[in-house]
PDB file of C-alpha atoms in Angstrom:
ATOM      1  CA  MET A  21     -24.559  89.704  49.752  1.00 49.00           C
ATOM      2  CA  LEU A  22     -27.740  91.058  47.772  1.00 48.00           C
ATOM      3  CA  GLU A  23     -25.138  90.564  45.027  1.00 53.00           C
ATOM      4  CA  LYS A  24     -25.193  86.282  46.272  1.00 50.00           C
ATOM      5  CA  ILE A  25     -28.519  86.142  46.427  1.00 47.00           C
ATOM      6  CA  LEU A  26     -29.125  87.534  42.914  1.00 46.00           C
ATOM      7  CA  SER A  27     -26.761  85.618  41.311  1.00 51.00           C
ATOM      8  CA  ILE A  28     -29.464  82.657  42.305  1.00 49.00           C
ATOM      9  CA  PHE A  29     -31.736  83.217  39.739  1.00 50.00           C
ATOM     10  CA  LYS A  30     -29.187  84.475  37.129  1.00 48.00           C
ATOM     11  CA  PRO A  31     -28.438  82.306  34.727  1.00 49.00           C
ATOM     12  CA  LYS A  32     -25.404  80.491  33.474  1.00 52.00           C
ATOM     13  CA  ALA A  33     -24.317  80.893  29.293  1.00 51.00           C
ATOM     14  CA  LEU A  34     -27.008  78.422  27.714  1.00 53.00           C
ATOM     15  CA  GLN A  35     -25.727  75.165  27.428  1.00 57.00           C
ATOM     16  CA  LYS A  36     -27.172  74.833  24.080  1.00 55.00           C
ATOM     17  CA  ASN A  37     -29.098  71.888  23.255  1.00 78.00           C
ATOM     18  CA  ILE A  38     -29.047  70.240  26.143  1.00 92.00           C
ATOM     19  CA  LYS A  39     -32.570  69.446  26.841  1.00 96.00           C
ATOM     20  CA  VAL A  40     -33.670  68.130  30.708  1.00 96.00           C
ATOM     21  CA  LEU A  41     -36.892  66.680  31.359  1.00 98.00           C
ATOM     22  CA  VAL A  42     -39.325  67.415  33.968  1.00 97.00           C
ATOM     23  CA  ILE A  43     -42.352  65.010  34.616  1.00 97.00           C
ATOM     24  CA  GLU A  44     -43.780  66.312  37.992  1.00 96.00           C
ATOM     25  CA  ASP A  45     -48.166  66.997  38.263  1.00 93.00           C
ATOM     26  CA  THR A  46     -47.428  69.196  40.772  1.00 92.00           C
ATOM     27  CA  GLN A  47     -47.078  72.531  39.155  1.00 93.00           C
ATOM     28  CA  VAL A  48     -45.067  74.464  42.010  1.00 92.00           C
ATOM     29  CA  ASP A  49     -42.489  71.766  41.818  1.00 92.00           C
ATOM     30  CA  GLN A  50     -42.796  71.565  38.355  1.00 94.00           C
ATOM     31  CA  ARG A  51     -41.611  75.353  38.192  1.00 93.00           C
ATOM     32  CA  VAL A  52     -39.165  75.378  40.900  1.00 91.00           C
ATOM     33  CA  ALA A  53     -37.097  72.228  38.777  1.00 92.00           C
ATOM     34  CA  CYS A  54     -37.247  74.057  35.812  1.00 94.00           C
ATOM     35  CA  ALA A  55     -36.366  77.428  36.788  1.00 90.00           C
ATOM     36  CA  ALA A  56     -33.010  75.241  38.258  1.00 88.00           C
ATOM     37  CA  ILE A  57     -32.741  74.218  34.597  1.00 92.00           C
ATOM     38  CA  GLU A  58     -32.723  77.210  33.287  1.00 91.00           C
ATOM     39  CA  ARG A  59     -30.206  78.794  35.813  1.00 85.00           C
ATOM     40  CA  GLY A  60     -28.184  75.670  35.295  1.00 87.00           C
ATOM     41  CA  GLY A  61     -28.347  77.275  31.820  1.00 90.00           C
ATOM     42  CA  TYR A  62     -30.335  73.923  29.803  1.00 92.00           C
ATOM     43  CA  THR A  63     -33.375  73.896  27.823  1.00 94.00           C
ATOM     44  CA  ALA A  64     -36.573  72.737  30.677  1.00 96.00           C
ATOM     45  CA  LEU A  65     -39.083  70.594  29.089  1.00 97.00           C
ATOM     46  CA  LYS A  66     -41.905  69.244  31.396  1.00 96.00           C
ATOM     47  CA  ALA A  67     -44.258  66.855  31.148  1.00 97.00           C
ATOM     48  CA  ASP A  68     -47.393  66.893  34.038  1.00 96.00           C
ATOM     49  CA  ASP A  69     -47.823  62.418  33.682  1.00 97.00           C
ATOM     50  CA  GLY A  70     -46.421  59.676  32.935  1.00 97.00           C
ATOM     51  CA  LYS A  71     -47.521  59.378  30.188  1.00 97.00           C
ATOM     52  CA  SER A  72     -47.296  62.199  28.338  1.00 97.00           C
ATOM     53  CA  GLY A  73     -43.285  62.270  29.512  1.00 97.00           C
ATOM     54  CA  ILE A  74     -42.549  58.646  28.038  1.00 97.00           C
ATOM     55  CA  GLU A  75     -44.273  60.538  24.398  1.00 97.00           C
ATOM     56  CA  LEU A  76     -41.658  63.526  24.966  1.00 98.00           C
ATOM     57  CA  ALA A  77     -38.964  61.982  26.230  1.00 98.00           C
ATOM     58  CA  LYS A  78     -38.912  59.420  23.215  1.00 97.00           C
ATOM     59  CA  GLU A  79     -39.765  62.241  20.768  1.00 97.00           C
ATOM     60  CA  GLN A  80     -37.396  65.126  22.506  1.00 96.00           C
ATOM     61  CA  LYS A  81     -34.498  62.710  23.951  1.00 95.00           C
ATOM     62  CA  PRO A  82     -33.226  64.749  26.799  1.00 97.00           C
ATOM     63  CA  GLN A  83     -29.989  64.346  28.388  1.00 96.00           C
ATOM     64  CA  LEU A  84     -31.818  64.036  31.604  1.00 96.00           C
ATOM     65  CA  ILE A  85     -35.029  63.227  33.721  1.00 96.00           C
ATOM     66  CA  ILE A  86     -36.156  64.401  36.012  1.00 95.00           C
ATOM     67  CA  LEU A  87     -38.960  62.145  38.077  1.00 94.00           C
ATOM     68  CA  ASP A  88     -41.683  62.672  40.182  1.00 92.00           C
ATOM     69  CA  TYR A  89     -42.244  59.500  41.796  1.00 88.00           C
ATOM     70  CA  ASN A  90     -46.057  60.441  42.467  1.00 89.00           C
ATOM     71  CA  LEU A  91     -48.081  60.852  39.274  1.00 94.00           C
ATOM     72  CA  PRO A  92     -51.272  60.739  38.490  1.00 95.00           C
ATOM     73  CA  ASP A  93     -51.144  58.800  36.330  1.00 96.00           C
ATOM     74  CA  MET A  94     -48.767  55.442  37.264  1.00 95.00           C
ATOM     75  CA  LYS A  95     -45.617  55.929  39.467  1.00 91.00           C
ATOM     76  CA  GLY A  96     -42.081  57.309  38.656  1.00 91.00           C
ATOM     77  CA  PRO A  97     -40.789  53.714  39.432  1.00 89.00           C
ATOM     78  CA  GLU A  98     -42.846  52.400  36.452  1.00 93.00           C
ATOM     79  CA  VAL A  99     -42.386  55.577  33.802  1.00 95.00           C
ATOM     80  CA  CYS A 100     -38.285  54.774  34.322  1.00 93.00           C
ATOM     81  CA  LYS A 101     -38.494  51.577  33.779  1.00 93.00           C
ATOM     82  CA  ILE A 102     -40.428  51.591  30.269  1.00 95.00           C
ATOM     83  CA  LEU A 103     -37.503  54.722  29.633  1.00 96.00           C
ATOM     84  CA  LYS A 104     -35.072  52.121  30.324  1.00 93.00           C
ATOM     85  CA  ALA A 105     -36.525  49.550  28.559  1.00 95.00           C
ATOM     86  CA  HIS A 106     -36.739  51.468  25.338  1.00 95.00           C
ATOM     87  CA  LYS A 107     -34.174  51.788  22.755  1.00 95.00           C
ATOM     88  CA  ASP A 108     -34.412  55.364  22.191  1.00 94.00           C
ATOM     89  CA  THR A 109     -34.774  56.664  26.244  1.00 96.00           C
ATOM     90  CA  SER A 110     -32.440  53.807  27.824  1.00 94.00           C
ATOM     91  CA  HIS A 111     -29.265  55.443  28.364  1.00 93.00           C
ATOM     92  CA  ILE A 112     -30.500  58.513  29.887  1.00 95.00           C
ATOM     93  CA  PRO A 113     -30.353  59.210  33.309  1.00 94.00           C
ATOM     94  CA  VAL A 114     -33.128  59.758  35.817  1.00 94.00           C
ATOM     95  CA  LEU A 115     -33.027  61.675  38.938  1.00 93.00           C
ATOM     96  CA  PHE A 116     -35.707  61.032  41.471  1.00 88.00           C
ATOM     97  CA  LEU A 117     -37.201  64.405  42.787  1.00 85.00           C
ATOM     98  CA  THR A 118     -39.739  63.551  45.373  1.00 80.00           C
ATOM     99  CA  SER A 119     -41.117  63.367  49.216  1.00 80.00           C
ATOM    100  CA  MET A 120     -40.909  60.333  49.298  1.00 70.00           C
ATOM    101  CA  THR A 121     -38.325  59.563  51.771  1.00 68.00           C
ATOM    102  CA  GLY A 122     -39.042  56.520  53.550  1.00 68.00           C
ATOM    103  CA  PRO A 123     -35.818  53.747  53.064  1.00 71.00           C
ATOM    104  CA  ASP A 124     -37.845  51.634  50.697  1.00 75.00           C
ATOM    105  CA  LYS A 125     -39.644  53.900  48.559  1.00 67.00           C
ATOM    106  CA  VAL A 126     -35.738  55.853  48.483  1.00 69.00           C
ATOM    107  CA  ILE A 127     -34.109  52.415  47.230  1.00 73.00           C
ATOM    108  CA  ASP A 128     -37.013  51.649  45.079  1.00 66.00           C
ATOM    109  CA  CYS A 129     -35.944  54.828  43.353  1.00 63.00           C
ATOM    110  CA  PHE A 130     -32.223  53.828  42.856  1.00 66.00           C
ATOM    111  CA  GLU A 131     -32.830  50.761  42.065  1.00 73.00           C
ATOM    112  CA  GLN A 132     -35.031  51.888  39.202  1.00 68.00           C
ATOM    113  CA  GLY A 133     -32.723  55.103  38.482  1.00 65.00           C
ATOM    114  CA  GLU A 134     -29.339  56.521  38.955  1.00 71.00           C
ATOM    115  CA  ASN A 135     -30.236  59.044  41.085  1.00 82.00           C
ATOM    116  CA  TYR A 136     -32.424  60.567  44.291  1.00 80.00           C
ATOM    117  CA  LEU A 137     -32.977  63.990  45.841  1.00 82.00           C
ATOM    118  CA  ALA A 138     -35.660  65.026  48.659  1.00 83.00           C
ATOM    119  CA  LYS A 139     -38.347  67.252  48.390  1.00 85.00           C
ATOM    120  CA  PRO A 140     -38.833  70.223  49.040  1.00 87.00           C
ATOM    121  CA  ILE A 141     -36.675  71.286  46.398  1.00 84.00           C
ATOM    122  CA  ALA A 142     -33.511  73.312  47.181  1.00 85.00           C
ATOM    123  CA  ILE A 143     -32.584  75.225  44.092  1.00 86.00           C
ATOM    124  CA  ASN A 144     -28.784  75.334  44.441  1.00 87.00           C
ATOM    125  CA  LEU A 145     -28.633  71.544  45.568  1.00 88.00           C
ATOM    126  CA  LEU A 146     -31.111  70.591  42.621  1.00 90.00           C
ATOM    127  CA  VAL A 147     -28.921  73.095  40.245  1.00 90.00           C
ATOM    128  CA  LYS A 148     -25.582  71.166  41.720  1.00 90.00           C
ATOM    129  CA  GLN A 149     -27.385  67.998  40.989  1.00 89.00           C
ATOM    130  CA  ILE A 150     -28.006  68.280  37.309  1.00 91.00           C
ATOM    131  CA  ASP A 151     -24.843  69.944  36.817  1.00 90.00           C
ATOM    132  CA  THR A 152     -22.977  66.739  38.166  1.00 89.00           C
ATOM    133  CA  ILE A 153     -24.829  64.673  36.616  1.00 89.00           C
ATOM    134  CA  LEU A 154     -24.625  66.646  32.774  1.00 89.00           C
ATOM    135  CA  LYS A 155     -21.006  67.278  33.267  1.00 86.00           C
ATOM    136  CA  ASP A 156     -19.835  64.642  30.826  1.00 75.00           C
ATOM    137  CA  ILE A 157     -22.608  65.221  28.715  1.00 72.00           C
ATOM    138  CA  LYS A 158     -22.138  66.869  24.951  1.00 60.00           C
ATOM    139  CA  PRO A 159     -24.093  69.687  22.818  1.00 56.00           C
ATOM    140  CA  GLN A 160     -26.232  67.217  20.402  1.00 54.00           C
ATOM    141  CA  ASN A 161     -27.159  69.111  17.275  1.00 48.00           C
TER     142      ASN A 161
END
């Protein structure tokens, strides 16, 4: 039983050069999301607001973006629209990770991104979602 619990925290083999960007202003949620990313063997990048997240996405070209709905400078769907309109980031899948669970907000997330996961964060579920989204992604050099 103890081994099963400890296996949650043991990272998988590193998926070389597969980067996942977390755009999240809440430090606890950002840390949990980054732990899930690292647990999956991926490289975690992080941004605290929409503007810095957009710039980091353009610069680093991650293979997945995990995006909070409520950010201090703009809403997640607005960030997603900007990313999807830019040639360097338009192909990157977006996973909305948010406590906004009302039907209108969920629909808004699906219309802007491809994926949605409600908070509070369940680390095993987030790892599984990340693995599912990235299953066909080949590491970049």
